[in-house]
XYZ file of C-alpha atoms in Angstrom:
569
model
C -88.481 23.301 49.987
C -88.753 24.019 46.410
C -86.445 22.440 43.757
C -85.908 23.413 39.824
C -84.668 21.824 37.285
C -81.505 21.891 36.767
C -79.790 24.968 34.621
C -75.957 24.275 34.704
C -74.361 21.346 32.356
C -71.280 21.640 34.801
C -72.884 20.514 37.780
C -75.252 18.256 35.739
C -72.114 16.162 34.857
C -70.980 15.538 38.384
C -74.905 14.364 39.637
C -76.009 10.413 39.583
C -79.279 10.814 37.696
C -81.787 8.130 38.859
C -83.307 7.215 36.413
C -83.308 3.076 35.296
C -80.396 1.485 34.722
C -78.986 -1.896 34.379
C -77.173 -2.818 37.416
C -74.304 -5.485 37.489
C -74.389 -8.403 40.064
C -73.205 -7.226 43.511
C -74.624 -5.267 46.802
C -77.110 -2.709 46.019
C -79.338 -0.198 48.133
C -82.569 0.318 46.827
C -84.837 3.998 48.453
C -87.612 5.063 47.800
C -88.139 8.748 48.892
C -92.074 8.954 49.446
C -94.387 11.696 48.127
C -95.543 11.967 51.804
C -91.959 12.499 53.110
C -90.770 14.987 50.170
C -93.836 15.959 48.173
C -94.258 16.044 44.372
C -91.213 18.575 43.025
C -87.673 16.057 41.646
C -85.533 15.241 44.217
C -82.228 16.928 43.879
C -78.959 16.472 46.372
C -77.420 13.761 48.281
C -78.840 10.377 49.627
C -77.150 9.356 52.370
C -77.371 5.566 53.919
C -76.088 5.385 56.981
C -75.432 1.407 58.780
C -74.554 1.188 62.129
C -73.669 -2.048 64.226
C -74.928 0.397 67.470
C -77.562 -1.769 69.690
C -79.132 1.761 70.265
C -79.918 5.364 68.721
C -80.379 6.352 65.505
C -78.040 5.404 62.937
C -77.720 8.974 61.017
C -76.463 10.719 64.130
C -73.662 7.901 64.852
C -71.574 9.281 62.132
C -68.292 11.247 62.170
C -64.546 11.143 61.136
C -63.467 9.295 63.983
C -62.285 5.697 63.758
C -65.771 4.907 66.311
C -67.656 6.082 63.561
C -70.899 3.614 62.106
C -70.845 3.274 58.374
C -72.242 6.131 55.697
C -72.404 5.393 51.844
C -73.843 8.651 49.711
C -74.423 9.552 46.177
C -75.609 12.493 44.226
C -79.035 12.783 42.594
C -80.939 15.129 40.491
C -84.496 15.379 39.200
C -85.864 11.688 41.167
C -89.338 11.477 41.211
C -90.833 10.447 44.782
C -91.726 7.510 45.281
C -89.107 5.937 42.545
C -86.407 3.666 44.224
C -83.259 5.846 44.129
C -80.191 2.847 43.721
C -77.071 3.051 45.157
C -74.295 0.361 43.966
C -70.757 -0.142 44.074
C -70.081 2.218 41.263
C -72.117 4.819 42.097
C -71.966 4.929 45.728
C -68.898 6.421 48.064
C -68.324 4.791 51.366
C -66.854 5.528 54.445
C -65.090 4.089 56.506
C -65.556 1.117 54.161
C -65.088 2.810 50.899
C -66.781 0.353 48.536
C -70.279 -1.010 49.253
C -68.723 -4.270 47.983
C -66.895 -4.732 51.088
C -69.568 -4.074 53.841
C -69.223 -7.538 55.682
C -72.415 -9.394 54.584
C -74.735 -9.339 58.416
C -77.179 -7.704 60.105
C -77.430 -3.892 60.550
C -79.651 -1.030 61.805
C -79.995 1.218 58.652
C -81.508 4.674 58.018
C -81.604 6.612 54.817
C -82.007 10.425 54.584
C -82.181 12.948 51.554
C -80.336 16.206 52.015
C -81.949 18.102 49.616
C -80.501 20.836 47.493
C -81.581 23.958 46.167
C -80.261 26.201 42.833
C -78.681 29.380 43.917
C -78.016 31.820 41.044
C -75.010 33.592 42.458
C -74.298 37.481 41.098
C -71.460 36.385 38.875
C -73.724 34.712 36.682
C -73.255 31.051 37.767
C -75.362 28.900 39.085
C -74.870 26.219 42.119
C -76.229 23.234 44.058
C -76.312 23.507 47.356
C -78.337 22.746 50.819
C -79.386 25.981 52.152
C -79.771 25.806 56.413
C -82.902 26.169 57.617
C -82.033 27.221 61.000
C -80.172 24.387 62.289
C -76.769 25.555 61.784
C -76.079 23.164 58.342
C -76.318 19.444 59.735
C -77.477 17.200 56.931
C -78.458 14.890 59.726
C -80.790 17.802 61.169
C -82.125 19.888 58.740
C -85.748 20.460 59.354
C -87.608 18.736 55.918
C -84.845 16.308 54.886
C -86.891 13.340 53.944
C -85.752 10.437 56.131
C -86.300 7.187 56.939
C -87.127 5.108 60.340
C -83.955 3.147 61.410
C -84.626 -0.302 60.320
C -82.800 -3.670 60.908
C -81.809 -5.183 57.765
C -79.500 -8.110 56.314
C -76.845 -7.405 53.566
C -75.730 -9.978 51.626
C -72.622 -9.828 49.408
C -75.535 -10.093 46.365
C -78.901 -8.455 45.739
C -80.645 -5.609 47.702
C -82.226 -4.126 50.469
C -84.903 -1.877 49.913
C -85.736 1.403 52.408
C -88.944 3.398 52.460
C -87.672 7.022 53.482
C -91.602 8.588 54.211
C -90.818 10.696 57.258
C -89.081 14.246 58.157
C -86.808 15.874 60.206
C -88.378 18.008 62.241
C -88.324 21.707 62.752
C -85.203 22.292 65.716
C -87.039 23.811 68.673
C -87.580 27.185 68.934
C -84.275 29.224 70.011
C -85.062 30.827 73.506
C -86.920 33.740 74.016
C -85.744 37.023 75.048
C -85.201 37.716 78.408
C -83.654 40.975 80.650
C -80.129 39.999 79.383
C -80.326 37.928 76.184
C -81.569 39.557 72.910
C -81.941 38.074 69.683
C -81.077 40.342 66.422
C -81.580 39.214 62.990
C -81.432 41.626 60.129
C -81.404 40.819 56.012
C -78.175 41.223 54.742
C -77.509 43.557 51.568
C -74.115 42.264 50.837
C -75.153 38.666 51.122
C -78.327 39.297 49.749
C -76.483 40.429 46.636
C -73.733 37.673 46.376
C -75.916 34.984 46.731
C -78.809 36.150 44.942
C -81.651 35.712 47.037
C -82.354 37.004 50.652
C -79.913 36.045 52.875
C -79.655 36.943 57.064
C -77.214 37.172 59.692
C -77.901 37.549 63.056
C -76.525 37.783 66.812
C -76.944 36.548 70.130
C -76.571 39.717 72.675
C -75.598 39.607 75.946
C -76.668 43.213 77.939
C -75.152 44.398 81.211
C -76.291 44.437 83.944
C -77.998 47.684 84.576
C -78.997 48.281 80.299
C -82.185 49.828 81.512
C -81.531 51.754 84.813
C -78.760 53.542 83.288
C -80.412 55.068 79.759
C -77.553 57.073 79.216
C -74.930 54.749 79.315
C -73.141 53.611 75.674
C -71.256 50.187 76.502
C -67.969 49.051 74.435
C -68.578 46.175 72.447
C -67.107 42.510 72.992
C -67.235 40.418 69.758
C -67.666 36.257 70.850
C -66.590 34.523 67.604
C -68.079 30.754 67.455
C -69.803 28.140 66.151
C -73.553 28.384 65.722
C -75.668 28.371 68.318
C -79.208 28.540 69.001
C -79.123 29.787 72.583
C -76.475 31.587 74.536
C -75.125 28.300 75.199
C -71.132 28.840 73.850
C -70.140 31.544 76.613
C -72.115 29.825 79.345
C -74.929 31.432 81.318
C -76.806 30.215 84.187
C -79.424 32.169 85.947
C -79.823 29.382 88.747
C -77.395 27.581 91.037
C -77.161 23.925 89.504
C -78.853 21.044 90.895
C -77.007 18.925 93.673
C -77.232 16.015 91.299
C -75.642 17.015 88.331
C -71.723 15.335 88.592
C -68.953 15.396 86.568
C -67.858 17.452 83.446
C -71.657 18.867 83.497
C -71.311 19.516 87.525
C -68.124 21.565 86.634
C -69.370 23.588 83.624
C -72.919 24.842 85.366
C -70.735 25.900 88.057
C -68.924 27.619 85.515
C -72.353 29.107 84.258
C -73.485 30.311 87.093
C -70.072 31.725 88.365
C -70.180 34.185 85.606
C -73.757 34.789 85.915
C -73.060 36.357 89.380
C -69.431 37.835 88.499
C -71.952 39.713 85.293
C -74.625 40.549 87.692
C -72.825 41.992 91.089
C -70.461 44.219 89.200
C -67.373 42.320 89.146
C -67.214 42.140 85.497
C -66.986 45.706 83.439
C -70.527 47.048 81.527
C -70.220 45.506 77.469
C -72.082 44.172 75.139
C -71.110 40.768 74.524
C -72.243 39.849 70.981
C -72.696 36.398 69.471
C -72.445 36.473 65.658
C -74.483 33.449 63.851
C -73.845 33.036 60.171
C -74.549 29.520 59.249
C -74.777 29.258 55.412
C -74.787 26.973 52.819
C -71.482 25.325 53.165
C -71.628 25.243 57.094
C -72.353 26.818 60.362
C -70.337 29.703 60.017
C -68.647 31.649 57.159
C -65.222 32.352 59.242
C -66.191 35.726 59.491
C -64.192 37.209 56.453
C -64.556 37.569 52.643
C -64.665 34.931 50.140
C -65.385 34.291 46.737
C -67.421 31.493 47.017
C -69.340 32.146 50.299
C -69.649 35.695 49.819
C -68.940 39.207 51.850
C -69.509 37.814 54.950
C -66.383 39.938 56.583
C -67.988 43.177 55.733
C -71.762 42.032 56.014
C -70.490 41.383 60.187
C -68.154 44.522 60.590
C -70.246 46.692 58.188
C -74.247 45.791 58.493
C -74.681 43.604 61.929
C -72.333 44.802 64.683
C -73.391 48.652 63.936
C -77.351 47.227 63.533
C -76.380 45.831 67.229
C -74.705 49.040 68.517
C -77.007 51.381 67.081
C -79.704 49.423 69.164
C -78.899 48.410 72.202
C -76.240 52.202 72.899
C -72.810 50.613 71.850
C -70.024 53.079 71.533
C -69.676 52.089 67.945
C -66.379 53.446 67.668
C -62.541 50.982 67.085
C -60.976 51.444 70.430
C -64.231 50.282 72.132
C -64.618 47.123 70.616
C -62.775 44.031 71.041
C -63.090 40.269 69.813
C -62.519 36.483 71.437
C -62.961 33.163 70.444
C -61.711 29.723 70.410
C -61.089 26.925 67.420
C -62.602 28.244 64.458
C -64.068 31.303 66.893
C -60.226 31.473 67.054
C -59.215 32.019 63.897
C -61.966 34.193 63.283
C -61.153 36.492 65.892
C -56.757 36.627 64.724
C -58.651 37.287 61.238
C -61.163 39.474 61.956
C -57.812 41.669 63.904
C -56.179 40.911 60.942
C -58.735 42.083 58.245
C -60.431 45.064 60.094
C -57.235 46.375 62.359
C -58.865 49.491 62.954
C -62.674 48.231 63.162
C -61.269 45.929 66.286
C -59.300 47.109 69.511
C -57.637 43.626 70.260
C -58.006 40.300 70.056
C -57.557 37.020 71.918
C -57.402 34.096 69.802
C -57.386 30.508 71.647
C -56.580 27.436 69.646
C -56.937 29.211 66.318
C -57.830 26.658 62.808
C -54.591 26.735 60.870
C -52.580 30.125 60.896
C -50.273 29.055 58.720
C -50.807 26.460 55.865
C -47.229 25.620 56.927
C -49.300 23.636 59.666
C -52.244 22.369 58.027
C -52.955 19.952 60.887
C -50.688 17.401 60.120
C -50.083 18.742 56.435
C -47.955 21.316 54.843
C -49.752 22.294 52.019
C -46.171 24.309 50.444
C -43.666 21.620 50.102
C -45.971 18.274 50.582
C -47.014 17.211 47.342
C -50.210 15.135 49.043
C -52.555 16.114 51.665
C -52.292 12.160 52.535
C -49.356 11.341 52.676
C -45.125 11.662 52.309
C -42.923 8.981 50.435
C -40.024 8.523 51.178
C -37.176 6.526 49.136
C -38.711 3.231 50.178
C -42.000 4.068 52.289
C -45.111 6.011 52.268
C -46.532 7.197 55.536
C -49.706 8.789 56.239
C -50.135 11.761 57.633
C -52.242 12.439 61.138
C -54.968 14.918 61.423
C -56.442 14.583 65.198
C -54.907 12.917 68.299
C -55.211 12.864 72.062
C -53.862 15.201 74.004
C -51.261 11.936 75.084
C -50.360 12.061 71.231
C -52.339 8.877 70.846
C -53.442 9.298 67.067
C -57.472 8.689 66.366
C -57.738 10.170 62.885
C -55.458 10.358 59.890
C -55.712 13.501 57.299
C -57.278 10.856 54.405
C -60.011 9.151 56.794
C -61.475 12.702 57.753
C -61.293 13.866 53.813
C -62.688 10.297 52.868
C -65.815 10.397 55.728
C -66.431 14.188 54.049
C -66.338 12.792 50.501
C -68.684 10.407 51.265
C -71.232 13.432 52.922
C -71.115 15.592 49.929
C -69.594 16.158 46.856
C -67.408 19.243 45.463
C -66.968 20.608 49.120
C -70.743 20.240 50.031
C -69.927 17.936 53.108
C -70.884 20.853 55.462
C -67.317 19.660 57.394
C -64.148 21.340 58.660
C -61.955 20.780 55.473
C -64.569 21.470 52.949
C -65.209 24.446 54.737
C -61.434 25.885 54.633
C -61.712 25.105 51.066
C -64.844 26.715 50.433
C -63.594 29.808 52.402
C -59.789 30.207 51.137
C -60.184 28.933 47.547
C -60.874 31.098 44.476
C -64.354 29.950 42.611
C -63.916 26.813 40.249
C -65.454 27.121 36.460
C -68.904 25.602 38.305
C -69.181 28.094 40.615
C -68.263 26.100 43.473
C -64.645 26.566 45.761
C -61.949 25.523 43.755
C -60.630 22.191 45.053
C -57.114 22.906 46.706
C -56.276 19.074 46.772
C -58.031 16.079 45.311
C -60.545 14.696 47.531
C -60.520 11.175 46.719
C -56.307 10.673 46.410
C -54.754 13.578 48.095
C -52.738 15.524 45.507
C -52.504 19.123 45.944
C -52.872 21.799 43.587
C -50.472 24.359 43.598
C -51.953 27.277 42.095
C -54.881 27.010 44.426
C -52.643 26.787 47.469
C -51.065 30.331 45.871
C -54.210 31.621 46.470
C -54.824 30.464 50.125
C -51.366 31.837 51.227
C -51.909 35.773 49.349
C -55.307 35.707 50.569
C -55.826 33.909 53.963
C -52.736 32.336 55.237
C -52.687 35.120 58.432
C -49.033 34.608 59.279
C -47.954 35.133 55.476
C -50.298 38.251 55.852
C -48.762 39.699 58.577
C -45.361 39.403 57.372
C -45.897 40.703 53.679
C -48.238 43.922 55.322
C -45.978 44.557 58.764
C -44.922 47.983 57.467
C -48.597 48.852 57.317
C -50.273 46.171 59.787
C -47.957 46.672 62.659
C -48.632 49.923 63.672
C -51.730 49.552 63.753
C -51.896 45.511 65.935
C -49.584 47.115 68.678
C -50.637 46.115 71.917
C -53.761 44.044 69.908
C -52.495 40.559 69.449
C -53.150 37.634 72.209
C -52.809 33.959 71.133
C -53.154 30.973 73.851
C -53.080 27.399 72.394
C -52.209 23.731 74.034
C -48.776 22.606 72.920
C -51.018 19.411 72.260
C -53.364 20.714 70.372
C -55.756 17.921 69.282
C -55.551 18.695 65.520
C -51.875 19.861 65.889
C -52.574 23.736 65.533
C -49.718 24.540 68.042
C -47.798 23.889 65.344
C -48.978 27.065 62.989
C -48.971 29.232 66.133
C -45.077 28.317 66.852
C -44.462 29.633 63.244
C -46.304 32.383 63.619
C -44.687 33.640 66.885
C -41.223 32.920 65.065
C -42.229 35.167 62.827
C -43.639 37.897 64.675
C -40.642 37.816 67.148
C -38.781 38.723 63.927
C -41.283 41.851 63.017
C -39.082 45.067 63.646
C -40.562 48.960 63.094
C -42.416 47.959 65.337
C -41.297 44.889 67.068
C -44.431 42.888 67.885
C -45.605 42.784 71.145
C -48.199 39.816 70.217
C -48.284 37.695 73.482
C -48.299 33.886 73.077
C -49.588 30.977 75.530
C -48.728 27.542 75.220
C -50.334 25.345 77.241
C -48.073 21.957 78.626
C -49.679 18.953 77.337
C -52.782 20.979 77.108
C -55.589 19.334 74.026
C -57.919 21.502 72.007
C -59.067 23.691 73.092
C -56.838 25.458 75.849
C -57.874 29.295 76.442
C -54.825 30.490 78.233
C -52.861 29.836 82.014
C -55.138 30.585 85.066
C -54.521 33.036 87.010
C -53.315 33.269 90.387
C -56.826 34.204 92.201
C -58.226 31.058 90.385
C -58.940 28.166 92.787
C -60.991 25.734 90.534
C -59.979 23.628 87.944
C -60.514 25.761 85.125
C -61.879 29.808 85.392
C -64.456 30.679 83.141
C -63.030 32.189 80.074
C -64.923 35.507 80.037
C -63.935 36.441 83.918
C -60.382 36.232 82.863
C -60.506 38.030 79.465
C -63.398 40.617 79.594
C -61.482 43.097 82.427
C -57.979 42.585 79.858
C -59.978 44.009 76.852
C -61.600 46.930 79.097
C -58.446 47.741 80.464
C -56.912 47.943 77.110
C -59.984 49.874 75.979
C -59.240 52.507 78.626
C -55.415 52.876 78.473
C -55.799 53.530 74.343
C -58.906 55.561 73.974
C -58.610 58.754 72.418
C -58.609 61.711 74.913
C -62.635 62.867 74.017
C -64.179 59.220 74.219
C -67.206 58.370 76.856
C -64.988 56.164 79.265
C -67.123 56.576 82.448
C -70.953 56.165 81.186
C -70.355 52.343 81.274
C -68.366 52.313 84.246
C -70.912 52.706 86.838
């Protein structure tokens, strides 16, 4: 990885330069990035220290916004030479959970240090920004193949003084994604659009899932079945299994190969119609996925997936490539994606259904409403402040609290560059700040919102606002399109943005919506809709329940001259 100096006096401002300083009495950190580990070019990005009290395991991977997390404390650099001691102290270092490095309880710890590194991009605008680029394992500053990192180590911190940490190893390369086989494909093709906004080359690719019978039948042209996700190296996220699982495996794991290889067969034996099932995998440099629409600060991604890979994926492997033969599914962010990607491209899609979608409504911004709260963190009352929950059990138990998730991102990047779930909203949603990175829609550190940025998330991505402002033109065109399933306890509350968009949709007339909703009693994140009746296990697999709904839908609205049989064989 190569870094540059630095060009832009914005972002210079908001990096901890390491160079010597004085340091006042208290806790300090003290690592040294070896030549070995990151070569000769400055250092430029985020050290991250993480602590953990875990007997076992590796202390960077036992981090997350949980209350179980280990301890993380990060800082921003720029332009350290290797093999300097990069310092982290209670000024310049941001902690979580324990915010200040002052308070770490003075003991024993496993420690590891790593150094996600940054690179300049020099956007089309004109700007340039600071950010870590993925390098094939979906945007994980934990995993990123050449982060400089250190072995965990067992050290004592006192409330005084230092510990010192040699980081002179590197994350490995992530192994190789499968190969292809007779049903799974790989595509990757260079991106124009992106390639453009960004201002070097940039790719997106797709897992593809053929039918059975692609190569016997040469003549057949399949619809198209769009599986919105996370990324993924393999074609692990709809679950495939080419072999009965082993009598061993029990449990969760027991129930989900069965799962695995129950659709296996139902794809194989002709129980399921002939698609393509495509995988879309955008990772970029704010996190594993773009959310599948267009944003100013993360770039055309919408139009690079609608416009550049689903017809490179059609064109070779005989889709129909036309609206009513294509449909799109998804869960959790996949969720939103696919309500959006209806949404955004009504005519490019023939349907969509949604389950447990990210926030539809900023109404419902997990636990916040980002219109009439004035803090992301909390409400006051006239004599108490309360804060305000982000995840909880599906018994309502509460395990996370809007701040502590913001707080454990803060402390993994700065100005949105966490790689996390909120900084990724915000990096999708908002408008592009003077430095070229998202606009902040709330303060990071304290909560307080900003109104005019919110303004922007509801004209431009708040989907139930959408819908209601663009029914007249939207609604003829979503008839018959719309499917939404989510648990009415939702593990990040996002029942609660579905309810308000079915309210409002029920109120839709000319044409009254037909959207169907699902809500799921007592049912966590992430519920995918009620079984049905022929279902004797605990749970059908998602695909054998929605892949014949889309067909049939295909079918009863294709125009009078499309090729409905070739695929049905």
């Amino acid at each position: 990885m190569r870094h540059a100096a630095l060009l832009c006096s914005l972002l210079v401002s908001s990096f901890a330069f390491a160079a010597p300083v004085k340091h006042a009495a208290g806790p300090r950190i003290e690592v040294t990035v070896t030549p070995t580990a990151a070569g000769s070019a400055p250092l430029t990005g985020r050290i991250l220290v993480a602590i953990s009290k875990a007997a076992t395991g590796e202390p960077r991977n036992q981090i997350d916004e949980s209350y179980e997390s280990q301890q993380v404390f990060g800082m921003d650099v720029t332009g350290a030479a290797p093999g300097t001691p990069i310092v982290l102290d209670d000024a310049s270092a941001y902690g979580y959970p324990i915010r200040h490095l002052a308070d770490l309880p003075a003991g024993e710890y496993t420690v590891q240090a790593v150094f996600n590194r940054y690179e300049e991009f020099h956007l089309a605008n004109g700007k340039t920004v600071l950010l870590p680029p993925d390098k094939g394992e979906g945007q994980h500053w934990n995993t990123k193949p050449g982060n400089p990192m250190s072995k965990p180590v067992k050290l004592t911190f006192a409330k005084n003084g230092a510990v010192t940490i040699t980081a002179d190893a590197m994350i490995p390369e992530p192994p190789a994604p499968a190969p292809d086989t007779k049903y799974i494909r790989h595509v990757r093709i260079r991106s124009e659009l992106l390639s453009k906004f960004w201002g070097r080359e940039m790719f997106v690719s797709a897992i593809v899932l053929l039918p059975e019978g692609f190569d016997s039948h040469p003549d057949a042209h399949y619809p198209t079945v769009v599986y919105q996700d996370h990324f993924h190296p393999n074609f692990s996220a709809i679950g495939w299994r080419e072999t009965p699982p082993p009598s061993d495996l029990q449990g969760r794991e027991a129930v989900r190969a069965k799962w695995q290889y129950a659709f296996y067969q139902a794809w194989t034996n002709g129980t399921l119609p002939h698609v393509l099932i495509v995988e879309p995998q955008h990772a970029n440099p704010y996190y594993d996925d773009s959310y599948a629409v267009n944003s100013a600060s993360i770039g055309p991604y919408g139009d690079a997936i609608t416009q550049e890979l689903i017809p490179a994926v059609e064109k070779q492997f005989r889709g129909i490539g036309q609206g009513w033969a294509r449909a799109t599914y998804g869960g959790s962010t996949g969720g939103w994606e696919a309500l959006a990607s209806q949404v955004f491209y009504p005519e490019f899609y023939n349907g969509t259904w949604s389950f447990c979608p990210d926030p539809v409504s900023f109404h419902a911004y997990q636990g916040a409403d980002l219109y009439t709260d004035t803090n992301a963190y909390t409400r006051t009352g006239p004599f108490e402040t309360i804060d305000i929950p982000s995840d909880r059990r599906g018994d309502s138990h509460i395990t996370a609290q809007m701040a502590q998730v913001n707080h454990y991102e803060l402390a993994l990047g700065s100005h949105g560059r966490s790689g996390e779930q909120y900084d990724i909203w915000q990096a999708v949603f908002s408008p592009q700040g003077a430095d070229g990175l998202p606009a902040p829609v709330y303060d990071k550190d304290t909560g307080a919102i900003d109104k005019e940025v919110v303004k922007y998330w509801h004209d431009h991505y708040d989907l139930d606002a959408i819908l209601m402002r663009d029914w007249t033109t939207l609604g003829p065109k979503l008839e018959g399109k719309l499917h939404i399933a989510v648990g009415d306890s939702d593990t990040y509350y996002l029942n609660n943005a579905v309810y308000l968009l079915e309210a409002d949709l029920k109120s839709t007339r000319n044409p009254h919506s037909d959207a169907t909703f699902d809500f799921g009693p007592r049912k966590p994140h992430c519920y995918t809709g009620a079984l049905p009746e022929w279902d004797e296990s605990q749970g059908a697999d998602m695909n054998q329940r929605v892949l014949p709904l889309m067909t049939r839908h295909m079918l009863e609205t294709a125009p009078k001259d499309a090729d409905t049989k070739s695929w049905v064989y």
